[in-house]
CSV table of C-alpha atoms in Angstrom, one decimal:
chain,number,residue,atom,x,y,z
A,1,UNK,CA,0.0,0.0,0.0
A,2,UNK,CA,3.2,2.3,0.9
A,3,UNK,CA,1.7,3.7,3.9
A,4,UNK,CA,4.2,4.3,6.5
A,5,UNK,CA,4.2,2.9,9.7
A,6,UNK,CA,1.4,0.4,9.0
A,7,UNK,CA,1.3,-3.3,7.6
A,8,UNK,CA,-2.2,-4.8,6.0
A,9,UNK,CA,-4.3,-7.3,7.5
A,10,UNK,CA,-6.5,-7.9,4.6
A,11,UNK,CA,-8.5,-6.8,1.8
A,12,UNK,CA,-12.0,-7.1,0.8
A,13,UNK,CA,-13.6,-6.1,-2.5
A,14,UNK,CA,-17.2,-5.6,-2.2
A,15,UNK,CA,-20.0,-3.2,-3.2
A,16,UNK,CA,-17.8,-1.1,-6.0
A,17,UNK,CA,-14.9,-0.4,-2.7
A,18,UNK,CA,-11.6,-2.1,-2.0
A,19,UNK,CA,-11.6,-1.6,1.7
A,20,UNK,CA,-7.7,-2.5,3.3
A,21,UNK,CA,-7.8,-3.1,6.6
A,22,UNK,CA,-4.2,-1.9,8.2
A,23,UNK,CA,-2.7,-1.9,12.0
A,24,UNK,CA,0.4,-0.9,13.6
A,25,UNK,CA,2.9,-3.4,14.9
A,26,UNK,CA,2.9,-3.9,18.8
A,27,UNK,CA,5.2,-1.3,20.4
A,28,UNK,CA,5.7,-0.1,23.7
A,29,UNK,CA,4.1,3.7,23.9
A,30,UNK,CA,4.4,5.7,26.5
A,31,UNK,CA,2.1,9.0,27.9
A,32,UNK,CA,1.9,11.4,25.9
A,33,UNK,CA,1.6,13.8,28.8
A,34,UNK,CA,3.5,12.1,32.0
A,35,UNK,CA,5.3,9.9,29.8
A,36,UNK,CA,5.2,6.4,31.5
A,37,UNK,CA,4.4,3.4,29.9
A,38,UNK,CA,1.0,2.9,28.6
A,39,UNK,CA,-1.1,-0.5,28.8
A,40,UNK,CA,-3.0,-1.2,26.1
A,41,UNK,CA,-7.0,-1.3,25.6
A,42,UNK,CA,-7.8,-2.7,22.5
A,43,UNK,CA,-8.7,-1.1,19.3
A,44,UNK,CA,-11.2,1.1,17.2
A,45,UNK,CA,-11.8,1.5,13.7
A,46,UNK,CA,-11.7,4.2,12.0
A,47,UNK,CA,-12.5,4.3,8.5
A,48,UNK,CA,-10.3,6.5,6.6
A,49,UNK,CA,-10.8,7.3,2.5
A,50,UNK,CA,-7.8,6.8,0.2
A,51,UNK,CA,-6.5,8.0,-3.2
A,52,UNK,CA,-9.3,6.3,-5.7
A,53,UNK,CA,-7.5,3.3,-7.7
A,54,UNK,CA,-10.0,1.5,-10.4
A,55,UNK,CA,-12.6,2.0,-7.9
A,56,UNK,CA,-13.6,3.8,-4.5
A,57,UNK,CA,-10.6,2.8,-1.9
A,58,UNK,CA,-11.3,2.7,1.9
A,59,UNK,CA,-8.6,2.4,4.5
A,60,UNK,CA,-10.0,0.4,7.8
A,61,UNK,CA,-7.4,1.3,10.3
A,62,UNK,CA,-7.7,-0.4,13.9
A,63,UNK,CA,-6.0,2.0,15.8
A,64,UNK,CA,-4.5,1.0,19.2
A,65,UNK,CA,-6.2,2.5,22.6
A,66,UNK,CA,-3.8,3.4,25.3
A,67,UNK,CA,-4.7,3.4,28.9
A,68,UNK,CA,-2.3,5.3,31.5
A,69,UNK,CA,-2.4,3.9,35.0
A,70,UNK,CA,0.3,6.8,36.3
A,71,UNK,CA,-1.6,8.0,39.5
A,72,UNK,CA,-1.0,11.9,39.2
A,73,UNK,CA,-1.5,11.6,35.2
A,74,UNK,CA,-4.8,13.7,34.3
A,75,UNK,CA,-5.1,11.9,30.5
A,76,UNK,CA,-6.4,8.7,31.5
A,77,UNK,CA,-6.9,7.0,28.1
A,78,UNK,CA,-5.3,8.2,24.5
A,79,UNK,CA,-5.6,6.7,20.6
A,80,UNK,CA,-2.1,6.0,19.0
A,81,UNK,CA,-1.7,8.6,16.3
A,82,UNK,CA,0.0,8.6,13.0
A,83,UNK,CA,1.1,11.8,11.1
A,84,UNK,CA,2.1,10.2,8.3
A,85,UNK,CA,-1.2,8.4,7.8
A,86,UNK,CA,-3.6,11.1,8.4
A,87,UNK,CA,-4.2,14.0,10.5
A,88,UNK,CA,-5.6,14.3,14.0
A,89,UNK,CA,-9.3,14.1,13.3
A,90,UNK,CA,-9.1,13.7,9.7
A,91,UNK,CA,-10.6,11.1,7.4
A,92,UNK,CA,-8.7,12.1,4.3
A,93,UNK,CA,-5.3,10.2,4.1
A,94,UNK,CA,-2.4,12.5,3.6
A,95,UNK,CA,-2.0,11.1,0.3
A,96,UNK,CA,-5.6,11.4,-0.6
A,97,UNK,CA,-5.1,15.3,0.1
A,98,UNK,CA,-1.9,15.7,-2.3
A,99,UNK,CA,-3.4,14.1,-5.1
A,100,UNK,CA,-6.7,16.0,-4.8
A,101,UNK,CA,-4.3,19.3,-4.3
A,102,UNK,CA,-2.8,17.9,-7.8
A,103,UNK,CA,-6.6,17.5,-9.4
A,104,UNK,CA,-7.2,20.8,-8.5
A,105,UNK,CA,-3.8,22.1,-9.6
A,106,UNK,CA,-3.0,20.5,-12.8
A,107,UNK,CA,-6.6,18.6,-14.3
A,108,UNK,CA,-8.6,21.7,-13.8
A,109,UNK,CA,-11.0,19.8,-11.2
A,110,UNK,CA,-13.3,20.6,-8.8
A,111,UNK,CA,-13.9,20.3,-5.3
A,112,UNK,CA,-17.6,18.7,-6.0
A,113,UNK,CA,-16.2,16.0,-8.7
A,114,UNK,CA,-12.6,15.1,-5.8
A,115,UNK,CA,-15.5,15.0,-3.3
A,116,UNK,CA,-17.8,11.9,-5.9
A,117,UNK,CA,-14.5,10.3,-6.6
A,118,UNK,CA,-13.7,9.8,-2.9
A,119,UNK,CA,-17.1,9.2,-2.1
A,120,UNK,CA,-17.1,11.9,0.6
A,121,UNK,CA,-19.0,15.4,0.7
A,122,UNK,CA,-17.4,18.7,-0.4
A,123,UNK,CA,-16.6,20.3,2.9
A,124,UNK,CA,-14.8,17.5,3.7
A,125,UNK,CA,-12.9,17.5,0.9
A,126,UNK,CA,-12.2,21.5,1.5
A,127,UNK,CA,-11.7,20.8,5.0
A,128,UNK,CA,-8.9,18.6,4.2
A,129,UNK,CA,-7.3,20.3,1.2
A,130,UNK,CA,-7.7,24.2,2.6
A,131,UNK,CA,-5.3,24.3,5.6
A,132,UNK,CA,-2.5,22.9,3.0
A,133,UNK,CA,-3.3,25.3,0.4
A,134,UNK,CA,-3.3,28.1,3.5
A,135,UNK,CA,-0.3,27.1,4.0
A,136,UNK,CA,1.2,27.5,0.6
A,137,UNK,CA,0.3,30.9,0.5
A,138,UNK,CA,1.5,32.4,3.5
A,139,UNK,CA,5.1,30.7,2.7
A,140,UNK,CA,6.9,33.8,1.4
A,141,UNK,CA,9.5,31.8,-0.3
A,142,UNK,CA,7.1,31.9,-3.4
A,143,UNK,CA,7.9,35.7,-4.1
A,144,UNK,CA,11.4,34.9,-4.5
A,145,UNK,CA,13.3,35.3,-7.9
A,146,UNK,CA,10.6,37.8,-9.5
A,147,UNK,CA,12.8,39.8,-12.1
A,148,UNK,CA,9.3,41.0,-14.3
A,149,UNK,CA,6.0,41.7,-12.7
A,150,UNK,CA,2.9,42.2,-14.7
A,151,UNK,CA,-0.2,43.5,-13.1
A,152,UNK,CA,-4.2,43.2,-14.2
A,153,UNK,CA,-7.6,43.6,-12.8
A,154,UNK,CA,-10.7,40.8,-13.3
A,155,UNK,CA,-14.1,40.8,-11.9
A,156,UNK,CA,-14.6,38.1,-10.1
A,157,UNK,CA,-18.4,38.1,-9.5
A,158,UNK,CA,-21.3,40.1,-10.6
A,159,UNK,CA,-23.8,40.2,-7.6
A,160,UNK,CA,-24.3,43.4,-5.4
A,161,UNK,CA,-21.2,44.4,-3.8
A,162,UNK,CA,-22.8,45.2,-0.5
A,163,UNK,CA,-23.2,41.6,-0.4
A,164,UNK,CA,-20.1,40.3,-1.9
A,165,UNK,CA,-18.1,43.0,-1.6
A,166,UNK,CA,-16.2,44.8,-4.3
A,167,UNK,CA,-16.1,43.4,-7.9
A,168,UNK,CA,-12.4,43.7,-8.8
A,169,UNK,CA,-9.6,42.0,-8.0
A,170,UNK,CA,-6.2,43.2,-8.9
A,171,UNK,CA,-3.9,40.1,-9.9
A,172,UNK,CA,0.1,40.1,-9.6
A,173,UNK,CA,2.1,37.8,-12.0
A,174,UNK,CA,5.3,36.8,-12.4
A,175,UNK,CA,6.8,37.0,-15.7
A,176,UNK,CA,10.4,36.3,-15.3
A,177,UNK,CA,11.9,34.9,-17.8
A,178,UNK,CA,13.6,31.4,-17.4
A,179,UNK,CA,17.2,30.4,-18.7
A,180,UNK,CA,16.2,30.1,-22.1
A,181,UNK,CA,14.5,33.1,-22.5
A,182,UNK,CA,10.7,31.8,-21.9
A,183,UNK,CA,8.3,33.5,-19.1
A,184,UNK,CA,6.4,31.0,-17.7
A,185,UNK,CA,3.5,33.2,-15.7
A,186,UNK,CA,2.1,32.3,-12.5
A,187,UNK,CA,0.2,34.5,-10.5
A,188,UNK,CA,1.3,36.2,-7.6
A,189,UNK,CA,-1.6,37.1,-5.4
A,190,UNK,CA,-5.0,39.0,-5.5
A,191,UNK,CA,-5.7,41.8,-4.0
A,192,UNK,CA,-9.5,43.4,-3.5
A,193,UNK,CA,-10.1,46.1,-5.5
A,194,UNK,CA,-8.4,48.0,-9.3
A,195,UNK,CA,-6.6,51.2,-8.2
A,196,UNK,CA,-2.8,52.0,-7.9
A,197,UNK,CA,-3.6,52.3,-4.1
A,198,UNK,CA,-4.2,48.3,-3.9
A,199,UNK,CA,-1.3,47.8,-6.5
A,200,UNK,CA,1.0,50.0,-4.2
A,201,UNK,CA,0.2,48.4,-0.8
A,202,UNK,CA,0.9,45.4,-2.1
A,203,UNK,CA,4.2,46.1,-3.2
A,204,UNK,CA,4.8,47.4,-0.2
A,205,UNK,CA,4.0,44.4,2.0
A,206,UNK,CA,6.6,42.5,-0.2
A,207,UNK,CA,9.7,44.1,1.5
A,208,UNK,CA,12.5,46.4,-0.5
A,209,UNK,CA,14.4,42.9,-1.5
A,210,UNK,CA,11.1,42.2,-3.3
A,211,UNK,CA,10.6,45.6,-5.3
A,212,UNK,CA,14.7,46.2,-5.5
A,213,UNK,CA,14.5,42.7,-7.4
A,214,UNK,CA,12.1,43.6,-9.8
A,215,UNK,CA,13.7,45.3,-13.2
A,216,UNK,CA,10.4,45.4,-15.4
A,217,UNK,CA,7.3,46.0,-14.9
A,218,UNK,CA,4.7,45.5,-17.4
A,219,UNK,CA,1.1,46.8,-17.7
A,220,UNK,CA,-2.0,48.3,-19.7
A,221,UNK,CA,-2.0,51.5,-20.2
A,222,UNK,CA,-4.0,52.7,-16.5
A,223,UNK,CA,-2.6,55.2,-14.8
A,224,UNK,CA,-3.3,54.2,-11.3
A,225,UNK,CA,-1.1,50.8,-12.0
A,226,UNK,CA,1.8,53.1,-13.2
A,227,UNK,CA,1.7,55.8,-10.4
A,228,UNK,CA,2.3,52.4,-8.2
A,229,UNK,CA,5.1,51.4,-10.2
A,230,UNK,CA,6.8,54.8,-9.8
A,231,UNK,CA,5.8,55.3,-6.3
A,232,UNK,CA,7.4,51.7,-5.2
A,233,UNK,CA,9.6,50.2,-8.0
A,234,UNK,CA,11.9,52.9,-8.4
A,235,UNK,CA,13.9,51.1,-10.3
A,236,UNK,CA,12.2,48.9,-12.8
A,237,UNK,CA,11.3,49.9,-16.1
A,238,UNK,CA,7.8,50.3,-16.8
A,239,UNK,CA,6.5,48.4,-19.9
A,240,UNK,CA,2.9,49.2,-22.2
A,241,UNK,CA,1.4,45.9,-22.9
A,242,UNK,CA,1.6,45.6,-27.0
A,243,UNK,CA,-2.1,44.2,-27.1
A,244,UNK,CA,-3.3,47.1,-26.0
A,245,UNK,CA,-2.0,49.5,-27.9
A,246,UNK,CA,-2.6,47.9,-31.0
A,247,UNK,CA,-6.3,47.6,-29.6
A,248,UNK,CA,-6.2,51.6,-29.1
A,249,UNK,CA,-5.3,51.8,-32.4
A,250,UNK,CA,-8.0,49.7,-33.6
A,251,UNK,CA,-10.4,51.1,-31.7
A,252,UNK,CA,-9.3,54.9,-33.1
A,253,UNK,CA,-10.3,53.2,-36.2
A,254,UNK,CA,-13.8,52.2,-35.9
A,255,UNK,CA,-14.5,55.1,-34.2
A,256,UNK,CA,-13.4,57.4,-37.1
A,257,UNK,CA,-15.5,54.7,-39.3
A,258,UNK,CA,-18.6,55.2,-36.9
A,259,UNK,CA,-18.4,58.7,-37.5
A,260,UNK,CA,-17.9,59.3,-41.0
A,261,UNK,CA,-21.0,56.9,-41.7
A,262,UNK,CA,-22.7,59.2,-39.7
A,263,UNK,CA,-21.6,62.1,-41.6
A,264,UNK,CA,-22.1,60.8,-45.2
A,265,UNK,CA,-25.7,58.3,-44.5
A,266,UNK,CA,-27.2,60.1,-41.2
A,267,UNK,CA,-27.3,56.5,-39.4
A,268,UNK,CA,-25.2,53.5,-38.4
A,269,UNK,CA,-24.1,51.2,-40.6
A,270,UNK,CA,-26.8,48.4,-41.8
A,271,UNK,CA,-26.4,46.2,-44.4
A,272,UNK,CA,-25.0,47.2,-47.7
A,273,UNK,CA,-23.7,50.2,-46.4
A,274,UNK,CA,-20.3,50.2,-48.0
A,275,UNK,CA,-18.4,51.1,-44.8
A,276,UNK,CA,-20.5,48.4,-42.7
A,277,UNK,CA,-19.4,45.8,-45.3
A,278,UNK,CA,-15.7,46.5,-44.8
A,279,UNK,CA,-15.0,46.6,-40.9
A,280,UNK,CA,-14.0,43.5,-39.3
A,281,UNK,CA,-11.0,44.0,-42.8
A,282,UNK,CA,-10.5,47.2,-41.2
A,283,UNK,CA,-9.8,45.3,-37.9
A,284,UNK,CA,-7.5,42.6,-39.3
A,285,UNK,CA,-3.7,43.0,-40.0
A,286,UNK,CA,-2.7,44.3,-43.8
A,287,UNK,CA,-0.4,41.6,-44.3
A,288,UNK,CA,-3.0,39.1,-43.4
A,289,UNK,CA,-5.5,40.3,-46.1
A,290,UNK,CA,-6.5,38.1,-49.0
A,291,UNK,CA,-6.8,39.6,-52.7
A,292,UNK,CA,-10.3,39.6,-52.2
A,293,UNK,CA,-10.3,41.2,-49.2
A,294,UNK,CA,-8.3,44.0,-50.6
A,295,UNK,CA,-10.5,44.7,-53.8
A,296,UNK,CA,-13.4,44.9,-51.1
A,297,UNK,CA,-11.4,47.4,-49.1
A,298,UNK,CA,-10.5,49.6,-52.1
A,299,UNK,CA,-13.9,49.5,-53.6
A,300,UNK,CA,-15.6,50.5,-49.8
A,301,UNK,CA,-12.8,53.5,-49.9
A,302,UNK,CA,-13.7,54.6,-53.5
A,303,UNK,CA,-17.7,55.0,-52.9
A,304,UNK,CA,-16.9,58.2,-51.7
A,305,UNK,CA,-14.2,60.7,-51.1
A,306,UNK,CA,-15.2,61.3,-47.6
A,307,UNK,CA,-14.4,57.7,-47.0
A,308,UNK,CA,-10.7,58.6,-47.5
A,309,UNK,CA,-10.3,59.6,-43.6
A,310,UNK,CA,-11.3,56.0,-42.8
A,311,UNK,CA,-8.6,54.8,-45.2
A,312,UNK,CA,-5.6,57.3,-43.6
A,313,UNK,CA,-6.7,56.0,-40.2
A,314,UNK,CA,-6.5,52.6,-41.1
A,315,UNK,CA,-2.9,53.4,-42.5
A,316,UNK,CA,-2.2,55.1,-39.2
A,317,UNK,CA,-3.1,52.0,-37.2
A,318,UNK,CA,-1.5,49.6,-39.6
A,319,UNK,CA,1.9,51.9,-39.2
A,320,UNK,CA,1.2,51.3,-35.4
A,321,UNK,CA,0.9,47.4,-35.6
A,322,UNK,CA,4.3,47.5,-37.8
A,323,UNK,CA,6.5,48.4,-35.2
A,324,UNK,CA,5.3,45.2,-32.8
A,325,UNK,CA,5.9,43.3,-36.0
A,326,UNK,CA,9.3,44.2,-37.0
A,327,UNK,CA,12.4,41.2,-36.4
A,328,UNK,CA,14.8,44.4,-35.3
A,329,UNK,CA,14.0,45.7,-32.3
A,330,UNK,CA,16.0,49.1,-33.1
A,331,UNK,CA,13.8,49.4,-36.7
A,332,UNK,CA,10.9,48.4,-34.8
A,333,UNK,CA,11.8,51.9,-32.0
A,334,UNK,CA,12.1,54.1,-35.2
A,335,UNK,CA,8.8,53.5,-36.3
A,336,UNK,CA,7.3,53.3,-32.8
A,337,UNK,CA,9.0,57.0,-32.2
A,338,UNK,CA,7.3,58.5,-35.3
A,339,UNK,CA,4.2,57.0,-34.1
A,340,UNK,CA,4.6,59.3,-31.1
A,341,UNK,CA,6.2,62.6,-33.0
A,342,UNK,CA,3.3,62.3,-35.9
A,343,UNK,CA,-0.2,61.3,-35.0
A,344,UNK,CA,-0.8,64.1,-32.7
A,345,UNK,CA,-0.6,66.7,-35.6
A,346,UNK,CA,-2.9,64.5,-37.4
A,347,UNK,CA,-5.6,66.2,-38.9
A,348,UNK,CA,-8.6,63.1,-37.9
A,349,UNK,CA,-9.2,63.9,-34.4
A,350,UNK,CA,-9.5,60.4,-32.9
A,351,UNK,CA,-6.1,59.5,-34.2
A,352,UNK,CA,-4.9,62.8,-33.1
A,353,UNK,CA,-5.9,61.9,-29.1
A,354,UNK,CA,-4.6,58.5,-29.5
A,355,UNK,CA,-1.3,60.0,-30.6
A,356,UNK,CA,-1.5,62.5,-27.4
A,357,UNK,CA,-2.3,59.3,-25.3
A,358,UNK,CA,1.3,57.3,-26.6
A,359,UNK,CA,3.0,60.5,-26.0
A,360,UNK,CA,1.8,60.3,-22.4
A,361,UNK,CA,2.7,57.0,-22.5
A,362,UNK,CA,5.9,57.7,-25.0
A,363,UNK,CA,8.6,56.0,-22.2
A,364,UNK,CA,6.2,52.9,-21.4
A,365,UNK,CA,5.7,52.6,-25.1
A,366,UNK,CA,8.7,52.7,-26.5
A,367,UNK,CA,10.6,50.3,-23.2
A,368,UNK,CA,9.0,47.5,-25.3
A,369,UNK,CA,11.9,47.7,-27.5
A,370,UNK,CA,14.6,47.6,-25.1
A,371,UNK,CA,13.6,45.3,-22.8
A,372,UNK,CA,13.5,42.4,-25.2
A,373,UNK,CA,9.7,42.4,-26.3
A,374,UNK,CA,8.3,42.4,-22.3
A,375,UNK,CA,4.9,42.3,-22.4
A,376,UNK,CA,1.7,41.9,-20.0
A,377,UNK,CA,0.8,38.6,-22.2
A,378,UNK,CA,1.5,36.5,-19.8
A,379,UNK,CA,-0.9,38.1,-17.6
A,380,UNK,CA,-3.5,37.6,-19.8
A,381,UNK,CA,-2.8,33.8,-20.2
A,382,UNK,CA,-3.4,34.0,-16.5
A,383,UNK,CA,-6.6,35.8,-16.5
A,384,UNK,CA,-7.7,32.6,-18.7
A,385,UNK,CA,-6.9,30.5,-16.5
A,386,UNK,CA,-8.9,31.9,-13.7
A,387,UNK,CA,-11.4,32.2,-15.7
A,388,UNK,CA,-11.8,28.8,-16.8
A,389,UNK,CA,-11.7,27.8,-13.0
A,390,UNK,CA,-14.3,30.3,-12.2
A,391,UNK,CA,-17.1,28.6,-15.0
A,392,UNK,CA,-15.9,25.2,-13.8
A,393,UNK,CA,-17.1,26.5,-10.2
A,394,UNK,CA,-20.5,27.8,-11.2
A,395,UNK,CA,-18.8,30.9,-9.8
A,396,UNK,CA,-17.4,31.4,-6.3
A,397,UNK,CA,-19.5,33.2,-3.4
A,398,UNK,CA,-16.2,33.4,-0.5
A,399,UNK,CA,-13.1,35.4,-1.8
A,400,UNK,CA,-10.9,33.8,0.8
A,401,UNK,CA,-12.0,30.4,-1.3
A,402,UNK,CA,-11.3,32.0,-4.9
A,403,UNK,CA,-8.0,33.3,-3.8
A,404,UNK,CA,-6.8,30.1,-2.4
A,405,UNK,CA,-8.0,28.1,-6.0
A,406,UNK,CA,-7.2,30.5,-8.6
A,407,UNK,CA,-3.6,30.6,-6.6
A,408,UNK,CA,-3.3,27.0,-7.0
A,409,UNK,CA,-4.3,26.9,-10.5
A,410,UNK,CA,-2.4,29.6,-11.9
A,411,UNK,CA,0.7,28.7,-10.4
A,412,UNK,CA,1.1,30.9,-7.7
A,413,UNK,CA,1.0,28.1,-4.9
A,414,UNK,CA,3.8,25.3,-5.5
A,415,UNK,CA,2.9,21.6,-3.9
């Protein structure tokens, strides 16, 4: 069975269970309190459940009963324990509890389906697993080694927050960067709120090894996030997530598309409107285009001459994307510093703001290029993550519970 401490007796297969009945070998014990030697008083089962094998395991252990016949001694009569086997009043064997903490962690399971596979109920399965997972987290070893930090916000339920309390959650992540070059995210820990006050005590609470450790730290572009970063990481570099820049340039895009329909039909686009017909292209990557897509593109463009300011911003954001997509980095800073010079002296007003907002940004921006592509990417391969644990859970109603999971299944927590 390789339990420790214990030999088997027998084993019966009945009813869908393989029940092992197990003992200890006869040993002198003494008192746990006075410390003389104990007499014994016979035994007690206890029925304990087990890692499931083909089917439903049960572990029968007849565990001793000590009697102590010291005169002054207040315990009169103690159980034999086993730490190895299982814990003071558990019925979850220790091994039972790290494989469900490796369910949880690495086949995206739940508490409900560990709690039907051990034929047990789910608070004693949480019971079990939460002390462990408590554990985990408080163990500040975990924050060690953190050379890139990314930082996002996610709501984490949607009922009244007087009930529930607030919606968002602010998520750490490491995204150092192993030997090979290759970030492998996990998250850090979640915080309750999205302001750069919960982003900045949290740095704070890490120590100055912590923040002195950190050298980049990457975001979206929210200013709260980056007053934090300049408040507390003095001297890490701060980073613009590429994804969302390329999204405000998008997004500059169909607004100036929205608008000019307006202008040249009086209403939003419906169908046939040439400008309607052509927007997801206007969304999608000029390289990526087909030959038919381009013909449709021209042929939206040509239909009239006002339609030319949709074209230019589509240029502008295309010029954008370019710089994320260039093999050499320094070519890829030249374009991403005309970006910066030229779009705010751009004649279409919603490319003109977006160029004031990357000047605003022009240091974040452009530290993409000299701190080898950093990015908040991983942070959003995290957010997935949660999320899928989240649905799985039919949604979570304690945030002490949620922390403790999403921890364990992004990575953050290390069995």
């Amino acid at each position: 069975m390789g339990l420790p401490d214990v030999h088997v007796e027998r084993v019966d297969r009945r009813d869908g269970l393989l029940v092992v009945t197990v003992s200890t070998p006869a040993a002198p014990t003494g008192c746990p309190s006075c410390g003389g030697v104990a007499t014994g008083r016979g035994r007690r089962r206890r029925v304990l459940h087990d890692v499931p094998a083909t089917t439903r395991v049960r572990i029968v252990w007849r565990q001793r009963v000590w009697r102590c016949d010291e005169v002054g001694c207040a315990r009169r009569t103690f159980v034999e324990q086993l730490p190895g086997l299982v814990a003071r009043r558990g019925s979850i064997t220790n091994r039972a509890i790290g494989w469900a903490i490796g369910q949880l962690r690495r086949e995206h399971a739940t508490i409900a389906g560990l709690a039907r596979q051990l034929g047990t109920s789910w608070k004693t399965v949480w019971r079990a697993v939460e002390p462990e997972l408590v554990t985990l987290a408080a163990d500040e070893s975990r924050f060690d080694g953190v050379t890139t930090l990314g930082v996002d916000e996610h709501i984490w339920h949607h009922v009244d927050p007087r009930k529930r309390g607030p919606k968002e959650l602010t998520g750490m992540v490491d995204l150092s960067r192993d030997e090979r070059g290759k970030t492998r995210a996990r998250l850090l820990d979640l915080v309750p709120g999205r302001s750069g006050k919960a982003y900045a005590s949290w740095l704070e609470g890490r120590g100055n090894g912590f923040r002195r450790n950190v050298k980049v730290a990457a975001l979206d572009p929210f200013a709260g996030y980056k007053t934090a970063i300049d408040d507390k990481l003095e001297d890490a570099t701060a980073v613009l997530d590429a994804f969302h820049v390329v999204k405000l340039g998008t997004q500059a895009v169909d607004e100036v598309r929205r608008r000019v329909q307006q202008d040249t039909l009086g209403h939003r686009g419906r169908k046939g409107d040439p400008l309607y017909g052509i927007q997801t292209i206007l969304r999608a990557g000029a390289e990526n285009l087909t030959e038919k897509q381009r013909i449709r593109l021209a042929t939206a463009i040509e239909a009239d001459p006002a339609h030319d300011e949709v074209f230019v911003a589509w240029q502008c954001a295309q010029q954008l994307r370019s710089a994320y997509h260039q093999k050499d980095l320094a070519e890829g800073r030249r374009i991403a510093q005309k970006v910066v010079d030229s779009f705010r002296t751009c004649p279409i007003p919603e490319i003109a703001r977006l160029g004031r907002t990357l000047r605003r940004w022009r240091a974040a921006f452009l530290a993409y290029f000299t701190t080898g592509r950093s990015s908040n990417g991983g942070t959003e391969a995290v957010n997935g993550i949660i999320e899928l644990h989240r649905r799985l859970a039919r949604g979570y109603r304690n945030q002490h519970n949620y922390r403790l999971r999403v921890l364990l299944a992004a990575g953050g927590l290390t069995p």
